[in-house]
Amino acid sequence: MVLKKSTAVAVLLSSLLLTACGNEKDSKTKNNGDDKTVTLWVQYSKESAEGKVMTQSIKDFNESNDKGYKATVEYIPRSGSGGGYEDKVNAALTNNTLPDVLTLDGPNTAAYAKSGIIAPIDDYITKKDDLLPSIIDEGTYDNKLYSLGYSESSVGIYYNKKMLADAGVDINSLPTVQNPWTYDQYNELFETLSKHYKKPAIDVGFDDHSEWLMYAFTPFVWSSGGDVVNAKGTKSSGSFDNSGSVEAFTFIQGLIKNDYSTITPEKNGFQKGIYPLKMSGSWTMQEMDSQYKDVEYGVLPLPMSPKTKKLVSPTGSWAYGMSATTDKKEAAGALIDFLGSDQEVYDMSVGNSVLPSRKSTSDRLSSEVSKQMKVLLDQNAETGHARPVLVNYPQISRIVQDSVTEITYVDQHKDVKAFLEQKAKEIDPLLK
């Protein structure tokens, strides 16, 4: 799962917008006299779990479609800093050499659409009613569908069963998606574990200064009745600094203030039995099952506000978009529709340990996945909340990321409301 590692998007898009605006009128994807063969760029390697699924998917598309369309795929892995793939896309914008179809991080859809990098795909996508609402929300800009998420995601609280039992915690009393816990109840668990082990109880990824901090922590804001921006997406003040947001950031700050977590966790601390808890997504499940088979673990739903008692979880992942410059829209649309179909979504979910983007696939997988994955599957289906669709999303996300990091500097930000008021004022100009 690469979502957690997207760090260069804000810088990338600032250059993408300038480049795209300058080339939109002149740029066309070359067809070389062949209007039935399309090229797809993806952000992972051919040898990865995603790559293996994609190789078979392209083979199936080429053999099964009845219009003679053919697709080729170019695998362009992202580097740890977010480069590689994004660098290739940016260079293609400069040189007018974008492929017919490309992958993009779903929350950046509005930025790509506004800049003219991708085109609407409504006319080419079938069975839209089967798509999860979060997928539609993420891919829609100006009332048009611009991207199609091919998987979903969620975050839960991983727990080491033996470590909790040794600390006197009754495993059978732990929360479920149907009976989730509040911030206060989770704090009691954190207190018990941190006192017993005389170390932080949970690694929440404070050291990952990337999209992770926006993705994983905004559900607390939404649960508490706050938001990053207002419903119209025109202002942050009044939302990011309201009482709900203050409650959420007070909970986040409390993780450090009370020594329940750490801003410098040991690498793979949960996996190695150093921390009894970890906040993470399904990618950690894949890691646990392949590299830490001796660790017996479970997954819990996220904490929720004690005031609203509303469980909210994050959503979103990578998506397919059609280049605005392609002159093979029918073939490109057919490829996107095929790759977003139930069977292809199923194959990617199983092959890459990710959540599905379709309701029918979610129902299909419900009886097949592990107990741990089912927690995330159910949580996603029942409580998933898409990140805001904003043209300046990358820049706004960076401010939210910084907010999560800076609130952990407890002595510097004792007045949480004043801190959030300042951050909201930083976001406001980006919404005009």
PDB file of C-alpha atoms in Angstrom, residues 40-155:
ATOM      1  CA  LEU A  40      -1.502   2.786 -19.119  1.00  0.00           C
ATOM      2  CA  TRP A  41       1.035   4.088 -16.592  1.00  0.00           C
ATOM      3  CA  VAL A  42       0.982   2.718 -13.038  1.00  0.00           C
ATOM      4  CA  GLN A  43       2.951   3.751  -9.952  1.00  0.00           C
ATOM      5  CA  TYR A  44       4.257   0.346  -8.858  1.00  0.00           C
ATOM      6  CA  SER A  45       6.654  -2.314 -10.099  1.00  0.00           C
ATOM      7  CA  LYS A  46       5.743  -5.311 -12.210  1.00  0.00           C
ATOM      8  CA  GLU A  47       7.121  -7.570  -9.493  1.00  0.00           C
ATOM      9  CA  SER A  48       4.934  -6.106  -6.717  1.00  0.00           C
ATOM     10  CA  ALA A  49       1.658  -7.659  -5.609  1.00  0.00           C
ATOM     11  CA  GLU A  50      -0.226  -4.965  -7.541  1.00  0.00           C
ATOM     12  CA  GLY A  51       1.985  -5.498 -10.567  1.00  0.00           C
ATOM     13  CA  LYS A  52       1.294  -9.211 -10.692  1.00  0.00           C
ATOM     14  CA  VAL A  53      -2.447  -8.579 -10.614  1.00  0.00           C
ATOM     15  CA  MET A  54      -2.180  -5.875 -13.278  1.00  0.00           C
ATOM     16  CA  THR A  55      -0.170  -8.093 -15.619  1.00  0.00           C
ATOM     17  CA  GLN A  56      -2.991 -10.630 -15.617  1.00  0.00           C
ATOM     18  CA  SER A  57      -5.660  -7.926 -15.863  1.00  0.00           C
ATOM     19  CA  ILE A  58      -4.137  -6.438 -19.008  1.00  0.00           C
ATOM     20  CA  LYS A  59      -3.893  -9.913 -20.531  1.00  0.00           C
ATOM     21  CA  ASP A  60      -7.566 -10.519 -19.728  1.00  0.00           C
ATOM     22  CA  PHE A  61      -8.624  -7.151 -21.163  1.00  0.00           C
ATOM     23  CA  ASN A  62      -6.761  -7.771 -24.407  1.00  0.00           C
ATOM     24  CA  GLU A  63      -8.323 -11.205 -24.795  1.00  0.00           C
ATOM     25  CA  SER A  64     -11.870 -10.488 -23.659  1.00  0.00           C
ATOM     26  CA  ASN A  65     -13.067  -7.130 -25.007  1.00  0.00           C
ATOM     27  CA  ASP A  66     -15.168  -7.425 -28.155  1.00  0.00           C
ATOM     28  CA  LYS A  67     -14.058  -4.197 -29.861  1.00  0.00           C
ATOM     29  CA  GLY A  68     -10.507  -5.174 -30.583  1.00  0.00           C
ATOM     30  CA  TYR A  69      -8.998  -2.807 -28.036  1.00  0.00           C
ATOM     31  CA  LYS A  70      -5.504  -3.577 -26.791  1.00  0.00           C
ATOM     32  CA  ALA A  71      -3.665  -2.156 -23.802  1.00  0.00           C
ATOM     33  CA  THR A  72      -0.046  -1.996 -22.799  1.00  0.00           C
ATOM     34  CA  VAL A  73       1.156  -1.049 -19.320  1.00  0.00           C
ATOM     35  CA  GLU A  74       4.298   0.722 -18.184  1.00  0.00           C
ATOM     36  CA  TYR A  75       5.346   0.076 -14.583  1.00  0.00           C
ATOM     37  CA  ILE A  76       6.976   3.140 -13.005  1.00  0.00           C
ATOM     38  CA  PRO A  77       7.594   2.547  -9.282  1.00  0.00           C
ATOM     39  CA  ARG A  78       7.428   5.477  -6.918  1.00  0.00           C
ATOM     40  CA  SER A  79      10.511   6.131  -4.825  1.00  0.00           C
ATOM     41  CA  GLY A  80      10.353   6.416  -1.057  1.00  0.00           C
ATOM     42  CA  SER A  81      10.239  10.202  -1.329  1.00  0.00           C
ATOM     43  CA  GLY A  82       7.326  10.115  -3.760  1.00  0.00           C
ATOM     44  CA  GLY A  83       9.475  10.645  -6.871  1.00  0.00           C
ATOM     45  CA  GLY A  84       9.909   8.292  -9.795  1.00  0.00           C
ATOM     46  CA  TYR A  85       6.344   8.037 -11.011  1.00  0.00           C
ATOM     47  CA  GLU A  86       5.459  11.675 -10.325  1.00  0.00           C
ATOM     48  CA  ASP A  87       8.679  12.784 -12.013  1.00  0.00           C
ATOM     49  CA  LYS A  88       7.707  10.795 -15.104  1.00  0.00           C
ATOM     50  CA  VAL A  89       4.221  12.340 -15.187  1.00  0.00           C
ATOM     51  CA  ASN A  90       5.602  15.833 -14.790  1.00  0.00           C
ATOM     52  CA  ALA A  91       8.106  15.288 -17.587  1.00  0.00           C
ATOM     53  CA  ALA A  92       5.315  13.951 -19.806  1.00  0.00           C
ATOM     54  CA  LEU A  93       3.289  17.100 -19.199  1.00  0.00           C
ATOM     55  CA  THR A  94       6.237  19.183 -20.276  1.00  0.00           C
ATOM     56  CA  ASN A  95       6.847  17.092 -23.390  1.00  0.00           C
ATOM     57  CA  ASN A  96       3.197  16.402 -24.258  1.00  0.00           C
ATOM     58  CA  THR A  97       3.715  12.655 -23.889  1.00  0.00           C
ATOM     59  CA  LEU A  98       1.115  11.598 -21.337  1.00  0.00           C
ATOM     60  CA  PRO A  99      -0.280   8.070 -21.722  1.00  0.00           C
ATOM     61  CA  ASP A 100      -3.937   7.445 -22.504  1.00  0.00           C
ATOM     62  CA  VAL A 101      -4.652   6.259 -18.950  1.00  0.00           C
ATOM     63  CA  LEU A 102      -2.675   6.969 -15.793  1.00  0.00           C
ATOM     64  CA  THR A 103      -2.975   6.312 -12.089  1.00  0.00           C
ATOM     65  CA  LEU A 104      -3.220   9.143  -9.575  1.00  0.00           C
ATOM     66  CA  ASP A 105      -3.636   9.405  -5.828  1.00  0.00           C
ATOM     67  CA  GLY A 106      -7.404   9.763  -5.471  1.00  0.00           C
ATOM     68  CA  PRO A 107      -7.498  12.879  -3.245  1.00  0.00           C
ATOM     69  CA  ASN A 108      -5.613  14.785  -5.949  1.00  0.00           C
ATOM     70  CA  THR A 109      -8.403  14.290  -8.500  1.00  0.00           C
ATOM     71  CA  ALA A 110      -9.719  17.852  -8.245  1.00  0.00           C
ATOM     72  CA  ALA A 111      -6.265  19.317  -8.803  1.00  0.00           C
ATOM     73  CA  TYR A 112      -5.661  17.151 -11.869  1.00  0.00           C
ATOM     74  CA  ALA A 113      -9.140  17.891 -13.248  1.00  0.00           C
ATOM     75  CA  LYS A 114      -8.976  21.647 -12.674  1.00  0.00           C
ATOM     76  CA  SER A 115      -5.599  21.834 -14.415  1.00  0.00           C
ATOM     77  CA  GLY A 116      -6.825  19.916 -17.456  1.00  0.00           C
ATOM     78  CA  ILE A 117      -4.615  16.869 -16.942  1.00  0.00           C
ATOM     79  CA  ILE A 118      -7.497  14.375 -16.874  1.00  0.00           C
ATOM     80  CA  ALA A 119     -10.894  14.248 -18.599  1.00  0.00           C
ATOM     81  CA  PRO A 120     -14.376  13.273 -17.330  1.00  0.00           C
ATOM     82  CA  ILE A 121     -15.116   9.544 -17.527  1.00  0.00           C
ATOM     83  CA  ASP A 122     -18.842   9.404 -16.654  1.00  0.00           C
ATOM     84  CA  ASP A 123     -19.804   8.212 -20.138  1.00  0.00           C
ATOM     85  CA  TYR A 124     -17.505   5.202 -19.977  1.00  0.00           C
ATOM     86  CA  ILE A 125     -18.120   3.783 -16.478  1.00  0.00           C
ATOM     87  CA  THR A 126     -20.806   1.161 -16.016  1.00  0.00           C
ATOM     88  CA  LYS A 127     -22.522   0.045 -12.796  1.00  0.00           C
ATOM     89  CA  LYS A 128     -21.740   3.312 -11.015  1.00  0.00           C
ATOM     90  CA  ASP A 129     -24.463   2.557  -8.439  1.00  0.00           C
ATOM     91  CA  ASP A 130     -22.311  -0.334  -7.226  1.00  0.00           C
ATOM     92  CA  LEU A 131     -19.361   1.922  -6.388  1.00  0.00           C
ATOM     93  CA  LEU A 132     -18.884   2.852  -2.740  1.00  0.00           C
ATOM     94  CA  PRO A 133     -20.045   6.436  -2.017  1.00  0.00           C
ATOM     95  CA  SER A 134     -16.507   7.336  -0.915  1.00  0.00           C
ATOM     96  CA  ILE A 135     -15.177   6.323  -4.344  1.00  0.00           C
ATOM     97  CA  ILE A 136     -17.712   8.560  -6.087  1.00  0.00           C
ATOM     98  CA  ASP A 137     -16.981  11.447  -3.708  1.00  0.00           C
ATOM     99  CA  GLU A 138     -13.236  11.112  -4.180  1.00  0.00           C
ATOM    100  CA  GLY A 139     -13.426  10.942  -7.978  1.00  0.00           C
ATOM    101  CA  THR A 140     -15.955  13.722  -8.550  1.00  0.00           C
ATOM    102  CA  TYR A 141     -15.090  17.321  -9.396  1.00  0.00           C
ATOM    103  CA  ASP A 142     -17.541  19.960 -10.618  1.00  0.00           C
ATOM    104  CA  ASN A 143     -20.304  17.312 -10.666  1.00  0.00           C
ATOM    105  CA  LYS A 144     -18.369  15.087 -13.083  1.00  0.00           C
ATOM    106  CA  LEU A 145     -16.553  11.824 -12.448  1.00  0.00           C
ATOM    107  CA  TYR A 146     -12.867  12.275 -13.292  1.00  0.00           C
ATOM    108  CA  SER A 147     -11.215   9.278 -11.631  1.00  0.00           C
ATOM    109  CA  LEU A 148     -12.146   5.736 -10.672  1.00  0.00           C
ATOM    110  CA  GLY A 149     -10.625   4.361  -7.495  1.00  0.00           C
ATOM    111  CA  TYR A 150      -9.650   0.735  -7.953  1.00  0.00           C
ATOM    112  CA  SER A 151      -9.370  -0.054  -4.264  1.00  0.00           C
ATOM    113  CA  GLU A 152     -10.315   1.370  -0.901  1.00  0.00           C
ATOM    114  CA  SER A 153      -8.470   1.655   2.380  1.00  0.00           C
ATOM    115  CA  SER A 154      -9.047   1.976   6.073  1.00  0.00           C
ATOM    116  CA  VAL A 155      -7.152   2.236   9.336  1.00  0.00           C
TER     117      VAL A 155
END
